[in-house]
């Protein structure tokens, strides 16, 4: 299963993703490739695979990405090999990607589970961003306009989770993951094996 989390900056995406990963050990975070330089303590192969623009362009030309997008001055992408590695280890993949990536991912993998994370209101988001004390008034206005644009892409997504309290939002993410795990379409082979039915031709795990 591929689960994609998306949402505006300040919505608490990283905290919620970590909460979900902690509660669901079968879910593994997919590490993206990016052309942006590492920030602070970030390490290659941990937060991202940091690559140069030429390297990234070559991967695109070779069709190595399940999805990729340009955000500000930098490019970000999920390598097909990364998803295949997670699948080969018997795990499901959790992606933290933007809405452009979600659109591409769903066109390649229609079963991908896309979740939009939203703040309870734009006012709350604004307050949370202000409380970080990292933005100038101008940067804050830009970030809010971007947030509104990202939220306006809601039609792309299969699920919406509002981050009112972290605990409640993580509970909802876990509930979505569990329900998706129980979908008949993902479990047919189990019954077919139990009943001694022919399973050949059934899609297993990741879609082709
Ligand atoms: P940052 O540079 O702050 O780590 O990430 C900026 C944005 O890039 C985040 O909103 C994140 O969701 C998005 N992002 C990270 N990796 C990928 C990726 O592989 N594909 C896409 N489409 N977006 C990504």
CSV table of C-alpha atoms and ligand atoms in Angstrom, one decimal:
chain,number,residue,atom,x,y,z
A,1,UNK,CA,0.0,0.0,0.0
A,2,UNK,CA,1.2,3.5,-0.7
A,3,UNK,CA,-0.1,6.3,1.7
A,4,UNK,CA,0.6,9.9,0.7
A,5,UNK,CA,0.3,12.7,3.3
A,6,UNK,CA,0.1,16.2,2.0
A,7,UNK,CA,-0.7,19.6,3.5
A,8,UNK,CA,0.4,23.2,3.9
A,9,UNK,CA,3.5,24.2,5.9
A,10,UNK,CA,2.6,24.7,9.6
A,11,UNK,CA,-0.1,22.0,9.6
A,12,UNK,CA,2.0,19.6,11.6
A,13,UNK,CA,2.7,17.1,8.8
A,14,UNK,CA,6.0,15.8,10.3
A,15,UNK,CA,4.6,15.4,13.8
A,16,UNK,CA,1.6,13.5,12.4
A,17,UNK,CA,3.6,11.3,10.1
A,18,UNK,CA,5.9,10.4,13.0
A,19,UNK,CA,2.9,9.6,15.2
A,20,UNK,CA,1.5,7.4,12.5
A,21,UNK,CA,4.8,5.6,11.9
A,22,UNK,CA,5.2,4.9,15.6
A,23,UNK,CA,1.8,3.4,15.9
A,24,UNK,CA,2.0,1.4,12.6
A,25,UNK,CA,5.3,-0.4,12.3
A,26,UNK,CA,4.4,-2.0,9.0
A,27,UNK,CA,4.4,1.5,7.5
A,28,UNK,CA,7.8,2.9,6.4
A,29,UNK,CA,8.7,6.4,5.4
A,30,UNK,CA,9.8,6.8,1.8
A,31,UNK,CA,12.9,9.0,1.5
A,32,UNK,CA,12.7,11.4,-1.4
A,33,UNK,CA,15.4,12.7,-3.7
A,34,UNK,CA,15.8,16.5,-3.7
A,35,UNK,CA,18.1,19.1,-5.3
A,36,UNK,CA,17.8,21.4,-2.3
A,37,UNK,CA,20.9,21.5,0.0
A,38,UNK,CA,20.7,19.9,3.4
A,39,UNK,CA,19.5,22.1,6.3
A,40,UNK,CA,21.0,22.0,9.8
A,41,UNK,CA,21.6,18.5,10.9
A,42,UNK,CA,20.0,16.8,7.9
A,43,UNK,CA,22.0,13.8,6.5
A,44,UNK,CA,22.0,12.2,3.1
A,45,UNK,CA,19.9,9.1,3.1
A,46,UNK,CA,18.1,10.1,6.3
A,47,UNK,CA,15.8,13.1,5.6
A,48,UNK,CA,16.4,13.0,1.8
A,49,UNK,CA,18.8,11.7,-0.8
A,50,UNK,CA,20.5,15.0,-1.7
A,51,UNK,CA,21.5,15.1,-5.3
A,52,UNK,CA,22.7,17.8,-7.8
A,53,UNK,CA,20.3,19.2,-10.5
A,54,UNK,CA,22.1,17.1,-13.3
A,55,UNK,CA,21.7,13.9,-11.3
A,56,UNK,CA,18.0,14.7,-10.7
A,57,UNK,CA,17.5,15.5,-14.4
A,58,UNK,CA,19.1,12.2,-15.4
A,59,UNK,CA,16.8,10.3,-13.1
A,60,UNK,CA,13.8,12.0,-14.7
A,61,UNK,CA,15.0,11.3,-18.2
A,62,UNK,CA,15.5,7.6,-17.2
A,63,UNK,CA,11.9,7.5,-15.8
A,64,UNK,CA,13.1,6.5,-12.4
A,65,UNK,CA,10.5,8.6,-10.4
A,66,UNK,CA,7.0,7.5,-9.4
A,67,UNK,CA,6.3,11.2,-9.1
A,68,UNK,CA,8.4,14.4,-9.0
A,69,UNK,CA,7.7,18.1,-8.7
A,70,UNK,CA,9.4,21.5,-8.5
A,71,UNK,CA,8.8,23.5,-5.4
A,72,UNK,CA,10.3,27.0,-5.3
A,73,UNK,CA,13.8,26.7,-6.7
A,74,UNK,CA,14.2,23.0,-6.0
A,75,UNK,CA,13.1,19.6,-7.3
A,76,UNK,CA,11.7,16.7,-5.2
A,77,UNK,CA,10.8,13.2,-6.3
A,78,UNK,CA,10.0,9.7,-5.0
A,79,UNK,CA,12.2,7.1,-6.8
A,80,UNK,CA,10.4,4.0,-8.0
A,81,UNK,CA,13.3,2.0,-6.6
A,82,UNK,CA,12.6,3.5,-3.1
A,83,UNK,CA,9.0,2.2,-3.2
A,84,UNK,CA,10.1,-1.1,-4.6
A,85,UNK,CA,12.6,-1.5,-1.7
A,86,UNK,CA,9.9,-0.8,0.8
A,87,UNK,CA,7.6,-3.3,-0.9
A,88,UNK,CA,10.3,-6.0,-1.1
A,89,UNK,CA,10.8,-5.7,2.7
A,90,UNK,CA,7.1,-6.5,3.1
A,91,UNK,CA,6.1,-3.0,4.2
A,92,UNK,CA,3.8,-0.2,3.1
A,93,UNK,CA,5.1,3.2,2.1
A,94,UNK,CA,4.3,6.5,3.7
A,95,UNK,CA,5.1,9.5,1.4
A,96,UNK,CA,5.2,13.2,2.5
A,97,UNK,CA,4.7,14.9,-0.8
A,98,UNK,CA,3.0,18.0,-2.3
A,99,UNK,CA,-0.3,17.9,-4.2
A,100,UNK,CA,1.4,17.8,-7.6
A,101,UNK,CA,3.1,14.6,-6.6
A,102,UNK,CA,-0.2,13.2,-5.3
A,103,UNK,CA,-1.8,13.8,-8.7
A,104,UNK,CA,1.0,12.0,-10.5
A,105,UNK,CA,1.1,9.2,-8.0
A,106,UNK,CA,-2.6,8.5,-8.2
A,107,UNK,CA,-2.5,8.4,-12.0
A,108,UNK,CA,0.2,5.7,-11.8
A,109,UNK,CA,-1.1,3.9,-8.7
A,110,UNK,CA,-4.9,4.4,-8.5
A,111,UNK,CA,-5.0,2.4,-5.2
A,112,UNK,CA,-2.7,4.9,-3.5
A,113,UNK,CA,-4.2,6.4,-0.4
A,114,UNK,CA,-4.0,10.2,-0.4
A,115,UNK,CA,-4.7,12.2,2.7
A,116,UNK,CA,-4.9,16.0,2.9
A,117,UNK,CA,-4.0,17.4,6.3
A,118,UNK,CA,-5.7,20.7,7.1
A,119,UNK,CA,-5.7,23.1,10.0
A,120,UNK,CA,-9.0,23.7,11.9
A,121,UNK,CA,-9.1,27.1,10.2
A,122,UNK,CA,-6.8,29.5,8.3
A,123,UNK,CA,-6.8,31.7,11.4
A,124,UNK,CA,-5.4,28.9,13.5
A,125,UNK,CA,-2.7,28.1,10.8
A,126,UNK,CA,-1.7,31.8,10.8
A,127,UNK,CA,-1.4,31.7,14.6
A,128,UNK,CA,0.7,28.5,14.5
A,129,UNK,CA,3.0,30.0,11.9
A,130,UNK,CA,3.3,33.3,13.9
A,131,UNK,CA,4.2,31.3,17.1
A,132,UNK,CA,7.1,29.7,15.3
A,133,UNK,CA,8.7,33.2,15.1
A,134,UNK,CA,10.6,32.2,11.9
A,135,UNK,CA,8.9,34.4,9.3
A,136,UNK,CA,8.8,38.1,8.6
A,137,UNK,CA,5.3,39.6,8.0
A,138,UNK,CA,5.9,39.3,4.3
A,139,UNK,CA,7.0,35.7,4.4
A,140,UNK,CA,4.0,34.9,6.6
A,141,UNK,CA,1.7,36.4,4.0
A,142,UNK,CA,3.3,34.3,1.2
A,143,UNK,CA,3.1,31.2,3.3
A,144,UNK,CA,-0.6,31.7,4.0
A,145,UNK,CA,-1.4,32.4,0.3
A,146,UNK,CA,0.5,29.1,-0.5
A,147,UNK,CA,-1.4,27.3,2.2
A,148,UNK,CA,-4.7,28.5,0.8
A,149,UNK,CA,-3.6,27.3,-2.7
A,150,UNK,CA,-2.6,23.8,-1.4
A,151,UNK,CA,-5.9,23.4,0.5
A,152,UNK,CA,-7.8,24.4,-2.7
A,153,UNK,CA,-6.5,21.2,-4.3
A,154,UNK,CA,-8.7,19.2,-1.9
A,155,UNK,CA,-10.6,17.4,-4.8
A,156,UNK,CA,-7.5,15.4,-5.6
A,157,UNK,CA,-7.5,13.6,-2.2
A,158,UNK,CA,-9.4,10.6,-0.9
A,159,UNK,CA,-9.3,11.6,2.8
A,160,UNK,CA,-9.2,14.8,4.9
A,161,UNK,CA,-7.8,14.9,8.4
A,162,UNK,CA,-8.1,18.1,10.3
A,163,UNK,CA,-5.2,18.6,12.8
A,164,UNK,CA,-7.1,20.0,15.7
A,165,UNK,CA,-5.3,18.0,18.4
A,166,UNK,CA,-2.3,15.8,17.5
A,167,UNK,CA,-3.7,12.8,19.3
A,168,UNK,CA,-7.1,12.9,17.6
A,169,UNK,CA,-5.5,13.5,14.1
A,170,UNK,CA,-3.0,10.6,14.6
A,171,UNK,CA,-6.0,8.4,15.7
A,172,UNK,CA,-7.7,9.2,12.5
A,173,UNK,CA,-4.7,8.5,10.3
A,174,UNK,CA,-4.3,5.1,12.0
A,175,UNK,CA,-8.0,4.4,11.5
A,176,UNK,CA,-7.7,5.2,7.7
A,177,UNK,CA,-4.6,3.0,7.4
A,178,UNK,CA,-6.4,0.1,9.2
A,179,UNK,CA,-9.5,0.4,7.1
A,180,UNK,CA,-7.5,0.5,3.9
A,181,UNK,CA,-5.6,-2.7,5.1
A,182,UNK,CA,-9.0,-4.4,5.5
A,183,UNK,CA,-10.3,-3.5,2.0
A,184,UNK,CA,-11.4,-6.7,0.2
A,185,UNK,CA,-9.5,-5.6,-2.9
A,186,UNK,CA,-6.3,-5.8,-0.9
A,187,UNK,CA,-7.2,-9.1,0.7
A,188,UNK,CA,-8.6,-11.3,-2.0
A,189,UNK,CA,-5.7,-13.7,-2.2
A,190,UNK,CA,-6.1,-14.6,1.5
A,191,UNK,CA,-9.6,-15.9,1.0
A,192,UNK,CA,-8.7,-17.4,-2.3
A,193,UNK,CA,-5.9,-19.4,-0.7
A,194,UNK,CA,-8.2,-20.4,2.2
A,195,UNK,CA,-10.8,-21.7,-0.3
A,196,UNK,CA,-8.3,-23.3,-2.6
A,197,UNK,CA,-9.3,-21.0,-5.5
A,198,UNK,CA,-7.1,-20.0,-8.4
A,199,UNK,CA,-5.2,-16.8,-7.5
A,200,UNK,CA,-3.2,-16.4,-10.7
A,201,UNK,CA,-3.7,-13.0,-12.4
A,202,UNK,CA,-4.8,-11.2,-9.2
A,203,UNK,CA,-2.8,-8.1,-8.5
A,204,UNK,CA,-0.7,-8.5,-5.3
A,205,UNK,CA,0.6,-5.7,-3.2
A,206,UNK,CA,1.7,-2.7,-5.3
A,207,UNK,CA,-0.2,-2.2,-8.6
A,208,UNK,CA,1.8,-3.0,-11.7
B,1,LIG,P1,11.3,20.7,2.6
B,1,LIG,O1,12.2,21.3,1.6
B,1,LIG,O2,10.8,21.7,3.6
B,1,LIG,O3,11.8,19.5,3.3
B,1,LIG,O4,10.0,20.2,1.8
B,1,LIG,C1,9.2,21.1,1.1
B,1,LIG,C2,8.0,20.4,0.6
B,1,LIG,O5,8.4,19.4,-0.4
B,1,LIG,C3,7.1,19.6,1.6
B,1,LIG,O6,5.8,20.1,1.5
B,1,LIG,C4,7.1,18.2,1.1
B,1,LIG,O7,5.9,17.6,1.3
B,1,LIG,C5,7.5,18.3,-0.3
B,1,LIG,N1,8.2,17.1,-0.8
B,1,LIG,C6,9.2,16.4,-0.2
B,1,LIG,N2,9.6,15.3,-0.9
B,1,LIG,C7,8.8,15.3,-2.0
B,1,LIG,C8,8.7,14.4,-3.1
B,1,LIG,O8,9.4,13.4,-3.2
B,1,LIG,N3,7.8,14.7,-4.0
B,1,LIG,C9,6.9,15.8,-3.9
B,1,LIG,N4,6.1,16.0,-4.9
B,1,LIG,N5,7.0,16.7,-2.9
B,1,LIG,C10,7.9,16.4,-1.9
